[in-house]
Coordinates of C-alpha atoms in Angstrom, one line a residue:
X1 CA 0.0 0.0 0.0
X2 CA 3.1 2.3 0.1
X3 CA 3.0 3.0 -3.6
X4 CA 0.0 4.8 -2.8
X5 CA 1.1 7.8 -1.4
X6 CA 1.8 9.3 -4.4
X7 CA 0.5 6.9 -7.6
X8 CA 2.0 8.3 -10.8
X9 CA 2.1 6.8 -14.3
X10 CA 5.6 5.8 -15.1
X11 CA 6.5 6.4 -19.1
X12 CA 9.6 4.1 -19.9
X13 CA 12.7 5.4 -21.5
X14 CA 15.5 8.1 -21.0
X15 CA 15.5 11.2 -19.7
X16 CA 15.8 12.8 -23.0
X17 CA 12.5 14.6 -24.1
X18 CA 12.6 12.9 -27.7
X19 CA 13.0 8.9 -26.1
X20 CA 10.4 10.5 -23.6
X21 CA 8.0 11.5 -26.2
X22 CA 8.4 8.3 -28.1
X23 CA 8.0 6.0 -25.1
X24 CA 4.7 7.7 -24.8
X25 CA 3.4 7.7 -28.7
X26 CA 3.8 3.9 -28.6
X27 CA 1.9 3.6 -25.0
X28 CA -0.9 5.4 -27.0
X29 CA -0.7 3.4 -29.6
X30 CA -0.4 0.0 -27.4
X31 CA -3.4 2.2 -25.1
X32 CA -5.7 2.6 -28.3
X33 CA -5.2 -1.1 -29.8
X34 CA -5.9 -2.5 -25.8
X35 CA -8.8 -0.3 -25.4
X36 CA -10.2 -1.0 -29.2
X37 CA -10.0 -5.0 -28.5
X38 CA -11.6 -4.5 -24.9
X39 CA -14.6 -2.8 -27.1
X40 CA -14.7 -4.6 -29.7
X41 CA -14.6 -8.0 -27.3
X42 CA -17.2 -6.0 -25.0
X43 CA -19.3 -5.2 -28.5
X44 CA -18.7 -9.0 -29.8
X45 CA -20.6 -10.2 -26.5
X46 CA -23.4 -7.7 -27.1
X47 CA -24.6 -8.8 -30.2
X48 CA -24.2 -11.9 -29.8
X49 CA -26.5 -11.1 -26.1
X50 CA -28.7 -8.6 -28.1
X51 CA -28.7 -11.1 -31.4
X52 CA -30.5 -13.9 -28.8
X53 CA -32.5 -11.5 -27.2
X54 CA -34.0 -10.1 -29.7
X55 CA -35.5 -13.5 -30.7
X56 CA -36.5 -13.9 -26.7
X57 CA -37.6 -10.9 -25.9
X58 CA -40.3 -8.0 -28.1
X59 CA -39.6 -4.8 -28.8
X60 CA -41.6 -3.3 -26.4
X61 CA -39.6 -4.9 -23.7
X62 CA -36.4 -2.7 -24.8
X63 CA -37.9 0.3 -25.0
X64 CA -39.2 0.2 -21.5
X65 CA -35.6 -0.4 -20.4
X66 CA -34.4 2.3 -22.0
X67 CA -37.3 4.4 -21.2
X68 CA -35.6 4.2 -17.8
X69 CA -32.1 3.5 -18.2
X70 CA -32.0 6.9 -20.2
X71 CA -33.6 8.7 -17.1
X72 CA -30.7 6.9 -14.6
X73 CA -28.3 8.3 -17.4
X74 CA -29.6 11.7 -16.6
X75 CA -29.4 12.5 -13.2
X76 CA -26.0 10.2 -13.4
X77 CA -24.9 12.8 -16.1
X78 CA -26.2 15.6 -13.7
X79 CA -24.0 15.0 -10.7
X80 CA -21.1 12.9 -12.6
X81 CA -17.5 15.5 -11.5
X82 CA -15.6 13.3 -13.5
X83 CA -13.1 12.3 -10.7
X84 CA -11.5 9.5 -12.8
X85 CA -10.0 12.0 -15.1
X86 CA -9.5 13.9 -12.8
X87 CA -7.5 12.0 -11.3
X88 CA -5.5 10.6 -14.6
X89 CA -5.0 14.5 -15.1
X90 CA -2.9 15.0 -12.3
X91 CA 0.0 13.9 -12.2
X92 CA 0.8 14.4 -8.6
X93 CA -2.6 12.2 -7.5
X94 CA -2.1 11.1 -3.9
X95 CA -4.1 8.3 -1.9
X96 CA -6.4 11.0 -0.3
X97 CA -7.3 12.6 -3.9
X98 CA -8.1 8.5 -4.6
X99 CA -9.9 8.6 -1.1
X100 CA -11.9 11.6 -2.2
X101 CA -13.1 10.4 -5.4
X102 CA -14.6 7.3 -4.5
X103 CA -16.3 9.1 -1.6
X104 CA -17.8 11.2 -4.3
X105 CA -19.2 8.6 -6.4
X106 CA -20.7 6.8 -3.7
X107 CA -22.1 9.8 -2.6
X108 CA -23.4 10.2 -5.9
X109 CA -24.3 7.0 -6.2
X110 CA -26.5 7.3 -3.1
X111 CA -28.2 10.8 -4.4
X112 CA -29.4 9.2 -7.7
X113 CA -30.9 6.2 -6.1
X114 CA -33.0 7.8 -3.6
X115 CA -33.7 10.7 -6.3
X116 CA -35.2 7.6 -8.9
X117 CA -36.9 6.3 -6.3
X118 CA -39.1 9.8 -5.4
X119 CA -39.5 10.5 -9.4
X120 CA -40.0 6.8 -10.3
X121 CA -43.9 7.9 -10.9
X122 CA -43.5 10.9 -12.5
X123 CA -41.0 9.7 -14.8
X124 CA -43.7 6.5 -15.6
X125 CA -46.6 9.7 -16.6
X126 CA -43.8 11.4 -18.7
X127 CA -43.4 8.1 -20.8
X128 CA -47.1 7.4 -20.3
X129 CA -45.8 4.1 -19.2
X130 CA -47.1 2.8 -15.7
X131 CA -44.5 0.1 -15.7
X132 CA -42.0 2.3 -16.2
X133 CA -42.3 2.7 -12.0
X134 CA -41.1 -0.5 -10.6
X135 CA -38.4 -0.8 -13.5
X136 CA -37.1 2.1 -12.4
X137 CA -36.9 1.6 -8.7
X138 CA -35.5 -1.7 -9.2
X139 CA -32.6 -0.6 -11.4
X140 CA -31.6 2.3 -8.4
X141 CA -30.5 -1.0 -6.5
X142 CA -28.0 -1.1 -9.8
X143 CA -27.1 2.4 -9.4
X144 CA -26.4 2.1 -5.7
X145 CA -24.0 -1.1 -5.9
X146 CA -22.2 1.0 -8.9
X147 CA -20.8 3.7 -6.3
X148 CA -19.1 1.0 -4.6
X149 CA -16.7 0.6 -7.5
X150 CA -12.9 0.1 -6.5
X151 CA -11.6 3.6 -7.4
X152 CA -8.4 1.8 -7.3
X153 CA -9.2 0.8 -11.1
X154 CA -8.8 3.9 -12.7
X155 CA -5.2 3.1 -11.8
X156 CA -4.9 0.7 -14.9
X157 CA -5.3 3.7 -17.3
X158 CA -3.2 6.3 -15.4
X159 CA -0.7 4.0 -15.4
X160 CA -1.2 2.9 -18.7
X161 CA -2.0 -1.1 -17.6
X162 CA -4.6 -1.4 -20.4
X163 CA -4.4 -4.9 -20.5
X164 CA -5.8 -5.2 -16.7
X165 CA -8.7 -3.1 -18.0
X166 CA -9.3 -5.1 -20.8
X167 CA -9.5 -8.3 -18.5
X168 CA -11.8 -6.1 -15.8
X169 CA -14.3 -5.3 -18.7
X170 CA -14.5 -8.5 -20.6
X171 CA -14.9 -10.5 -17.2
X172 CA -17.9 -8.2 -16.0
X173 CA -19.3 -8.1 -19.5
X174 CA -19.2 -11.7 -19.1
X175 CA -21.4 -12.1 -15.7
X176 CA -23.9 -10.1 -17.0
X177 CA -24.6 -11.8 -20.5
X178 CA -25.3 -15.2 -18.5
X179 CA -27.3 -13.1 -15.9
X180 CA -29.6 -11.6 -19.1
X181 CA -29.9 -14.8 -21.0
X182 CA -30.4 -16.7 -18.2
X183 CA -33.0 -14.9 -17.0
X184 CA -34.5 -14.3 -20.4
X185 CA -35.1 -17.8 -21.5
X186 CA -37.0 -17.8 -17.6
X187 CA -38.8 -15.1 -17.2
X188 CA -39.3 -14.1 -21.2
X189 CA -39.8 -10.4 -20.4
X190 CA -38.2 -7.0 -19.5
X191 CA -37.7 -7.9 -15.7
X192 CA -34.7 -10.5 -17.3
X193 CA -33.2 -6.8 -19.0
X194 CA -33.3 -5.3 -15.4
X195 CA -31.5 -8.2 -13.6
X196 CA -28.7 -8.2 -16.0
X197 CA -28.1 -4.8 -15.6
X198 CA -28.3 -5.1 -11.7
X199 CA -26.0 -8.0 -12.1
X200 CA -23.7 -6.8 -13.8
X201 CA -23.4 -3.7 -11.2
X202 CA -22.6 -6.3 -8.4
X203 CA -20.0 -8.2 -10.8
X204 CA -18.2 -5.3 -11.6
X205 CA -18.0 -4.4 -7.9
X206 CA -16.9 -7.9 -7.2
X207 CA -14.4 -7.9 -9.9
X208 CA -12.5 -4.2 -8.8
X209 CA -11.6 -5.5 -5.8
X210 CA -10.5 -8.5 -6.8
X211 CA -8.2 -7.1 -9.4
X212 CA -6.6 -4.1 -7.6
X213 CA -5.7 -4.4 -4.1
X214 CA -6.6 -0.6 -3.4
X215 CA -9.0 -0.5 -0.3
X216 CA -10.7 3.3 -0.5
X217 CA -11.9 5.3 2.6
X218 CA -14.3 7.5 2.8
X219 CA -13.1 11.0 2.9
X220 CA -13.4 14.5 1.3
X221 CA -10.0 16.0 2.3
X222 CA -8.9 16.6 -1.7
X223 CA -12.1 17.4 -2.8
X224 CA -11.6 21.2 -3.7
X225 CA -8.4 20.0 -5.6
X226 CA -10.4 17.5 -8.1
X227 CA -13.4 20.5 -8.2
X228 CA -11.1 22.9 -10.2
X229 CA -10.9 20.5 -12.9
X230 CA -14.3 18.8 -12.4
X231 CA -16.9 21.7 -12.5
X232 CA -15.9 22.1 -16.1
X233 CA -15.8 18.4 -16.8
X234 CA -19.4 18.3 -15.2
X235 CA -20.8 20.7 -17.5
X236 CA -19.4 19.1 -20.6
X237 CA -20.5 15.9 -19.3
X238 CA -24.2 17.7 -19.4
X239 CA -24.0 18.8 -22.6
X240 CA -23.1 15.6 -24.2
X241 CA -25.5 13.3 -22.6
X242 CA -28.1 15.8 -23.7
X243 CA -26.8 16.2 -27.3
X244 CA -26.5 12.5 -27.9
X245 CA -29.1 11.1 -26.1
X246 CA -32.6 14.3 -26.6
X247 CA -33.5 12.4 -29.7
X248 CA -33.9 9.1 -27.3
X249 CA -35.8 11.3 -25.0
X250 CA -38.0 12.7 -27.5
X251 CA -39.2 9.3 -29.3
X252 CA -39.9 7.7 -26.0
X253 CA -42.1 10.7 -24.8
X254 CA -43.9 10.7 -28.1
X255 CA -43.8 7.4 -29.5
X256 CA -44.8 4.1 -28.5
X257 CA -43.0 1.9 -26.6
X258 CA -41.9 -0.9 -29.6
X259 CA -41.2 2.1 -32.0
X260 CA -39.0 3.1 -28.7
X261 CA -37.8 -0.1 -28.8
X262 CA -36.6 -0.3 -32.3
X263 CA -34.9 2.9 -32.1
X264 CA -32.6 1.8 -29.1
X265 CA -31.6 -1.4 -30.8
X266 CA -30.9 0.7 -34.1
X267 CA -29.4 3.5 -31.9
X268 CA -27.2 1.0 -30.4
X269 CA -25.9 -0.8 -33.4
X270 CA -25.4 2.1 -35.7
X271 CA -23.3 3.7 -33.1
X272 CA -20.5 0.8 -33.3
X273 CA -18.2 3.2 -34.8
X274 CA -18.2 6.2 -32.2
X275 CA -18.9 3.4 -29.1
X276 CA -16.4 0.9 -30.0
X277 CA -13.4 2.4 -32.2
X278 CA -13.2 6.6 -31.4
X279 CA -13.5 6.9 -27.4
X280 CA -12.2 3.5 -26.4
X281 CA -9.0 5.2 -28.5
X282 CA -9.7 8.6 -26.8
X283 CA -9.8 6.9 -23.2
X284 CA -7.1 5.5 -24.0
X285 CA -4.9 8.5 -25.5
X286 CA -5.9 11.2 -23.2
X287 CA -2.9 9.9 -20.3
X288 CA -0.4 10.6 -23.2
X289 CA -2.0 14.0 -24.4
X290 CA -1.5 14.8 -20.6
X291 CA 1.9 13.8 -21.1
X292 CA 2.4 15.8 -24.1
X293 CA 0.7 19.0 -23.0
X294 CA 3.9 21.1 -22.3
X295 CA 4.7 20.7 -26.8
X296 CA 1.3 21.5 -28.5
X297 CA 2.9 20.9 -31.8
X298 CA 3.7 17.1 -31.0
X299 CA 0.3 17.0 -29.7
X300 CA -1.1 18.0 -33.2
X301 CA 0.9 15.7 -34.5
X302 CA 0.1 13.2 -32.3
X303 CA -3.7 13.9 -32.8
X304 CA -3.7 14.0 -36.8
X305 CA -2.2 10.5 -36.6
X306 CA -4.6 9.3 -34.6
X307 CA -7.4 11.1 -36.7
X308 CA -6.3 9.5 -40.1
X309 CA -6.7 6.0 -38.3
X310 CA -10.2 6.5 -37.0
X311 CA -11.1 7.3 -40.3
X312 CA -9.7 4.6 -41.8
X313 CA -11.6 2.4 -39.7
X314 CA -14.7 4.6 -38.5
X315 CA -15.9 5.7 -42.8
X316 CA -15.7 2.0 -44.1
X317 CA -17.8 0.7 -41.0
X318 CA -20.2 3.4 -40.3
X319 CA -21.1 3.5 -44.4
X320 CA -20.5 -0.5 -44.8
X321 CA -23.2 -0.7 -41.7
X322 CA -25.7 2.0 -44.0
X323 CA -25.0 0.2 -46.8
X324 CA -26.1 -3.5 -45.7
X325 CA -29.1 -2.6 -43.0
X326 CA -32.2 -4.0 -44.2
X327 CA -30.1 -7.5 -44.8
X328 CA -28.2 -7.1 -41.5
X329 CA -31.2 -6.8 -39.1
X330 CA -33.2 -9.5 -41.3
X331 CA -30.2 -11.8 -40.6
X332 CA -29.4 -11.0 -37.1
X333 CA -32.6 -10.1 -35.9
X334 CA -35.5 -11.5 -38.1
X335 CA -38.3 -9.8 -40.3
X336 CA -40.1 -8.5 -36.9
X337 CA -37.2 -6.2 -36.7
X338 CA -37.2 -4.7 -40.4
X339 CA -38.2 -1.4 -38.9
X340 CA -34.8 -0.4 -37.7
X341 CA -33.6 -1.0 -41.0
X342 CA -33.7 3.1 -42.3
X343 CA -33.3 4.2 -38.7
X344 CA -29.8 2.0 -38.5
X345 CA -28.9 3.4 -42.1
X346 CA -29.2 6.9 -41.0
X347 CA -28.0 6.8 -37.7
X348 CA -24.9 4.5 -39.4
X349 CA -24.2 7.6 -41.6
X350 CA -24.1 9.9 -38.7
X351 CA -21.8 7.8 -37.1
X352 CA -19.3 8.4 -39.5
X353 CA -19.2 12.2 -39.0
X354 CA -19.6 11.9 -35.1
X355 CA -16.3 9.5 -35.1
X356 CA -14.3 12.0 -37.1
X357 CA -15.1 14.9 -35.0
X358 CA -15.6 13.3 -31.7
X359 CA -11.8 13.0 -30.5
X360 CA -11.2 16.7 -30.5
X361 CA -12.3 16.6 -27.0
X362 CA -9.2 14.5 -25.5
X363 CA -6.5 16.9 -26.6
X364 CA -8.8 20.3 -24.9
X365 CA -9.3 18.6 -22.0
X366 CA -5.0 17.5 -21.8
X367 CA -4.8 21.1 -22.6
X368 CA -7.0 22.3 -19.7
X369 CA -9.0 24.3 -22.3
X370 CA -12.0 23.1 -20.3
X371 CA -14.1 25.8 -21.1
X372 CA -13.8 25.1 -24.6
X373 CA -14.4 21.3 -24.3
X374 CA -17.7 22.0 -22.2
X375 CA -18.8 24.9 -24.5
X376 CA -18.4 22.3 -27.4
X377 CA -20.8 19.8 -25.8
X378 CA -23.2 22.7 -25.8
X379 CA -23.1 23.8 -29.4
X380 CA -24.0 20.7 -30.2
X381 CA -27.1 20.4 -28.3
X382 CA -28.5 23.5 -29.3
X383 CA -28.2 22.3 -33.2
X384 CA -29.1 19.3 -32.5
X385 CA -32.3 20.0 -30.6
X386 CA -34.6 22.1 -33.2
X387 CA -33.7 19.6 -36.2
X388 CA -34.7 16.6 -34.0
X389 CA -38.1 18.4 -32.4
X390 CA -39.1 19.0 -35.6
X391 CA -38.4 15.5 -37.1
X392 CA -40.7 13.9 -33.8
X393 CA -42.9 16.2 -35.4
X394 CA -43.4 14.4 -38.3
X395 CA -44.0 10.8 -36.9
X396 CA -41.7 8.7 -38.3
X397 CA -38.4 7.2 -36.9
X398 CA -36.7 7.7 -40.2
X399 CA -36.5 11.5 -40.2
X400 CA -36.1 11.8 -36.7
X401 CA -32.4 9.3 -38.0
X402 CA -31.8 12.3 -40.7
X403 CA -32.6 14.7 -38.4
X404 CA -29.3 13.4 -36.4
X405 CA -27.1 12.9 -39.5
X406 CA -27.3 16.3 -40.9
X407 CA -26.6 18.1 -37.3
X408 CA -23.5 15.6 -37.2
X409 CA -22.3 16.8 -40.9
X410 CA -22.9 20.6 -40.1
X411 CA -20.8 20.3 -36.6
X412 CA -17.5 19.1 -38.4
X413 CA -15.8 21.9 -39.3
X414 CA -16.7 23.3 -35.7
X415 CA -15.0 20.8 -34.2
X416 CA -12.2 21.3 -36.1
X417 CA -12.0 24.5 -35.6
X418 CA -11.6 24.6 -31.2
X419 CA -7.8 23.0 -32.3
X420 CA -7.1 25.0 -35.4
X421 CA -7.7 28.6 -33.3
X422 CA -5.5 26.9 -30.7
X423 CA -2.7 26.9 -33.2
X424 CA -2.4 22.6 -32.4
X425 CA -3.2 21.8 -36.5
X426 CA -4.0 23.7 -39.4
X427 CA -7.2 23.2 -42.0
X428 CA -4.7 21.7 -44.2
X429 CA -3.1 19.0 -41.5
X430 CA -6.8 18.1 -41.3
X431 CA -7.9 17.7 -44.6
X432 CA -4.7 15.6 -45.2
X433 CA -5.2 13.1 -42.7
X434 CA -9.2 12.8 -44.0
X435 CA -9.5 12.8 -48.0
X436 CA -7.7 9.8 -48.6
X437 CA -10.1 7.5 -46.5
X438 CA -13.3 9.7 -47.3
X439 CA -12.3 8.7 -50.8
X440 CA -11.8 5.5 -50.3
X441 CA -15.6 5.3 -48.8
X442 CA -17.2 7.0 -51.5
X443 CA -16.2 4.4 -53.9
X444 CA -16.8 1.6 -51.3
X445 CA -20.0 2.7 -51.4
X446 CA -20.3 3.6 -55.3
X447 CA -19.7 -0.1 -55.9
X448 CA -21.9 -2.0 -53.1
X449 CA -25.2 -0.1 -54.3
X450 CA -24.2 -1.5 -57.8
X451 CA -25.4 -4.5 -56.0
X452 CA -29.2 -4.8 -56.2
X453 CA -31.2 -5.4 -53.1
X454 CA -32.4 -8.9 -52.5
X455 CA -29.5 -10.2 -54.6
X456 CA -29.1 -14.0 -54.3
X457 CA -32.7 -14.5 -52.9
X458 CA -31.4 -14.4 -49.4
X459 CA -30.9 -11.6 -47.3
X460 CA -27.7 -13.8 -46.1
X461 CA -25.9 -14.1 -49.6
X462 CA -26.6 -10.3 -50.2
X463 CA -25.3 -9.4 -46.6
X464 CA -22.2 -11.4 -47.2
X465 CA -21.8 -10.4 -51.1
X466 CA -22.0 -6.3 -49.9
X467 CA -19.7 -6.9 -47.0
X468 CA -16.5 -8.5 -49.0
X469 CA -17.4 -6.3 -51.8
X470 CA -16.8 -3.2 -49.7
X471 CA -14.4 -4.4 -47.5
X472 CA -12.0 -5.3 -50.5
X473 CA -12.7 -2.1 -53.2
X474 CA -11.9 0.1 -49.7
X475 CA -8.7 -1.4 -48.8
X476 CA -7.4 -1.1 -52.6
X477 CA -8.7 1.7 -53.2
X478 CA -7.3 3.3 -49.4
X479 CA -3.9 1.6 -50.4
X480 CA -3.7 3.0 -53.9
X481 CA -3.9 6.1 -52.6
X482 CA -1.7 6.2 -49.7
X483 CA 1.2 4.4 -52.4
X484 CA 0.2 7.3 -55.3
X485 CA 0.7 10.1 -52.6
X486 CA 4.0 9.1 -51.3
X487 CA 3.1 6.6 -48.4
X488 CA 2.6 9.8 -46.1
X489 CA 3.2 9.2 -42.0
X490 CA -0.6 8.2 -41.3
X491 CA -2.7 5.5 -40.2
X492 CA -2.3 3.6 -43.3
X493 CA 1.8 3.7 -42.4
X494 CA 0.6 2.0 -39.0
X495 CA -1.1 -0.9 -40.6
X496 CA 1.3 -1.6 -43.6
X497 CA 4.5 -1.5 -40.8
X498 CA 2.3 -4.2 -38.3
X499 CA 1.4 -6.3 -41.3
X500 CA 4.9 -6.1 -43.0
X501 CA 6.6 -7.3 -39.4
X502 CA 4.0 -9.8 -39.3
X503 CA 4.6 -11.2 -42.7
X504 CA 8.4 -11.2 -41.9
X505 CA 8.3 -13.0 -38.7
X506 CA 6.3 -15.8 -40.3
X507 CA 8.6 -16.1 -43.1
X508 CA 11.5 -16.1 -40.7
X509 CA 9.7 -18.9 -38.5

């Protein structure tokens, strides 16, 4: 317990500034490709939970969960101070700031549940859903367990021990996917949503103190310390949960719970590219933008690197997943989930632009430019709100979808432009590190709609036709034009270099 006094993130290498600054590009790079797998494993057990659940389970049953899971989000989002990053930020973190910050989540913790459990009915007249009551009341037990979390595991991304959070996740993802299905093929109903959530609250609890011997006590002694970042991290925090999730809010107040329902599940899948690839890679990244706050120009660099890569992964998946929806969902879902289908297009599309944009927020808040971050979160919402009251408007889950895209296309240049004012990249740098890949997607896409729908007579042989269609005319194309333009430093240079020193040890072996 003596390393706690003062816990610090150790960057191998020399003292020089240049082995300093390379010992912490490749711990971003090993950060991002840990956190990336932990998704993408966490993501791999969700479909295939949501892919059986779906068959178990109707639509109405996961819109009532998220009727109330997305009002738990908002008083979470409402009193969240962001003490992990907090406490990643500094550098100097001491076992009382650690102290501190778990105190303050289980306080938290403890506000929320008794605060569901007064507004449980008003929350069920809102919805118009009288179930929505006892859901609601039931998942505050969830909520409650939650702020008993080991605050010792934000220690595995301060100090840069992805792999301990990639087993933490993937082990809790685990207990609660035999919790749901368990229960599912029981009880055949919501309650079986609840209990995995619940479950997978005391899992995770079990789990964090089983993996890192930190024991917290309660105390508030650093607490002004982690405020002076935090009230700024709480208001971004706000803005964002609004932003992403008022069109959520708006269909369940004025749609029925199975169109609910069949947003979430649409909502959810479409959002693979922004959940799973860009802020895994930010949560990852953002101790090494900390590190390399004192040289804004290495952080640009740094950032555009990073930027070319989640294009190159986020424009061929969010407009692969647009491209092959209505064969997708029949596939993985069945015919009674056809609905989704334009809503999972759409929301695909504005995946793309959300993933682009999204990690500009990472390198403000290393910078301490909270203000900026926060009143980013903020733009948003207010664009976003009008275009998606006036989609609920017209009664149809589709434009509401549209209504999301084009607010995500407008807002990319204004994300762009909170680093370009800060001198950290230029318009250029940008546009560099995106054409390439944007390119590549536009003929990607030019050659899967060549492929008329219900080719082969089954959605499967369509599904799996689009797929390696798209997934081989990007890569050639992408690699064409990374060779024709010189082989610029870029994503592309990541993935050729891993697959060349693959290649070479197997030839060597």
């Amino acid at each position: 317990m003596a390393a706690w006094r003062t816990v610090r993130f150790a960057i191998p290498g020399t003292s020089m500034a240049t082995d300093k600054d390379q010992s912490i590009r490749s711990s971003m790079i090993s950060g991002s490709a840990w956190m990336i797998a932990m998704r993408w494993g966490l993501r791999g057990i969700g479909l295939v939970s949501t892919v059986i659940l779906v068959r178990l389970l109707a639509p109405e049953d996961f819109g009532l969960v998220a009727m109330a899971t997305l009002f738990i989000a908002l008083l979470d989002v409402f009193t969240s101070f962001g003490v992990d990053m907090a406490l990643i930020q500094r550098a100097d973190a001491t076992k009382e700031h650690f102290n501190t910050a778990w105190t303050i989540r289980l306080i938290q913790a403890v506000f929320i549940a008794l605060l569901l459990v007064v507004l449980a009915p008003f929350l069920a007249d809102y919805f118009n859903e009288s179930r929505v009551t006892a859901l609601t009341m039931f998942l505050a037990i969830g909520v409650l367990v939650a702020g008993l979390e080991n605050i010792g595991i934000v220690a595995f991304r301060k100090e840069l021990e992805f792999s301990k959070e990639f087993r933490f996740a993937i082990y809790t993802k685990f207990g609660s996917f035999f919790i749901t299905i368990g229960l599912a093929l029981w009880l055949r109903n919501y309650w079986a949503l609840a209990w995995g959530i619940v479950g997978g609250k005391v899992v995770s609890v079990a789990m964090s103190y089983w993996m890192h011997p930190y024991r917290p006590r309660p105390s508030l002694a650093r607490f002004r310390d982690l405020w002076s970042f935090s009230q700024w991290m709480l208001l971004r925090n706000i803005g964002m949960y609004l932003r992403k999730q008022v069109d959520s809010f708006l269909v369940a107040r004025f749609f029925d719970t199975s169109q609910m329902g069949f947003y979430s599940v649409g909502k959810e899948v479409a959002e693979l590219p922004t959940t799973d690839l860009v802020w895994p890679t930010a949560r990852a990244l953002f101790p090494g933008y900390a590190k390399l706050a004192h040289d804004p120009v290495r952080m640009g660099q740094a950032y555009l690197k990073v930027l070319n890569t989640i294009a190159l992964f986020a424009v061929p998946i969010g407009l692969g997943l647009a491209l092959v929806a209505e064969p997708l969902v029949l596939v993985a879902f069945g015919e009674r989930w056809v609905e989704i289908a334009p809503v999972l297009a759409w929301l695909a599309f504005s995946g793309v632009f959300t993933s682009v944009s999204a990690g500009v927020q990472m390198p403000l808040i290393a910078l301490n430019r909270m203000r900026r971050a926060a009143g980013l979160a903020w733009v948003q919402l207010v664009a976003v709100l009008p275009a998606v009251m006036y989609a609920v408007t017209l009664g149809d889950l589709t434009s509401v979808a549209i209504a999301h895209a084009a607010v995500a296309a407008a807002l990319v240049p204004v994300f762009f432009a909170t680093l370009t004012t800060l001198g950290i990249v230029s318009w250029g740098a940008v546009a560099n590190a995106l054409w390439r890949p944007f390119v590549a997607g536009a003929v990607m896409s030019a050659c899967v709609m060549l492929v008329p729908e219900g080719f082969g007579g089954l959605p499967i042989i369509e599904l799996v036709t689009k797929s390696a269609l798209g997934a081989v005319t990007f890569t050639v194309t992408g690699f064409l034009l990374w060779r024709t333009t010189g082989q610029p430093d870029g994503g592309e240079k990541v993935i050729a270099d891993l697959i060349g020193k693959r290649l070479a040890a197997r030839g060597s072996g």
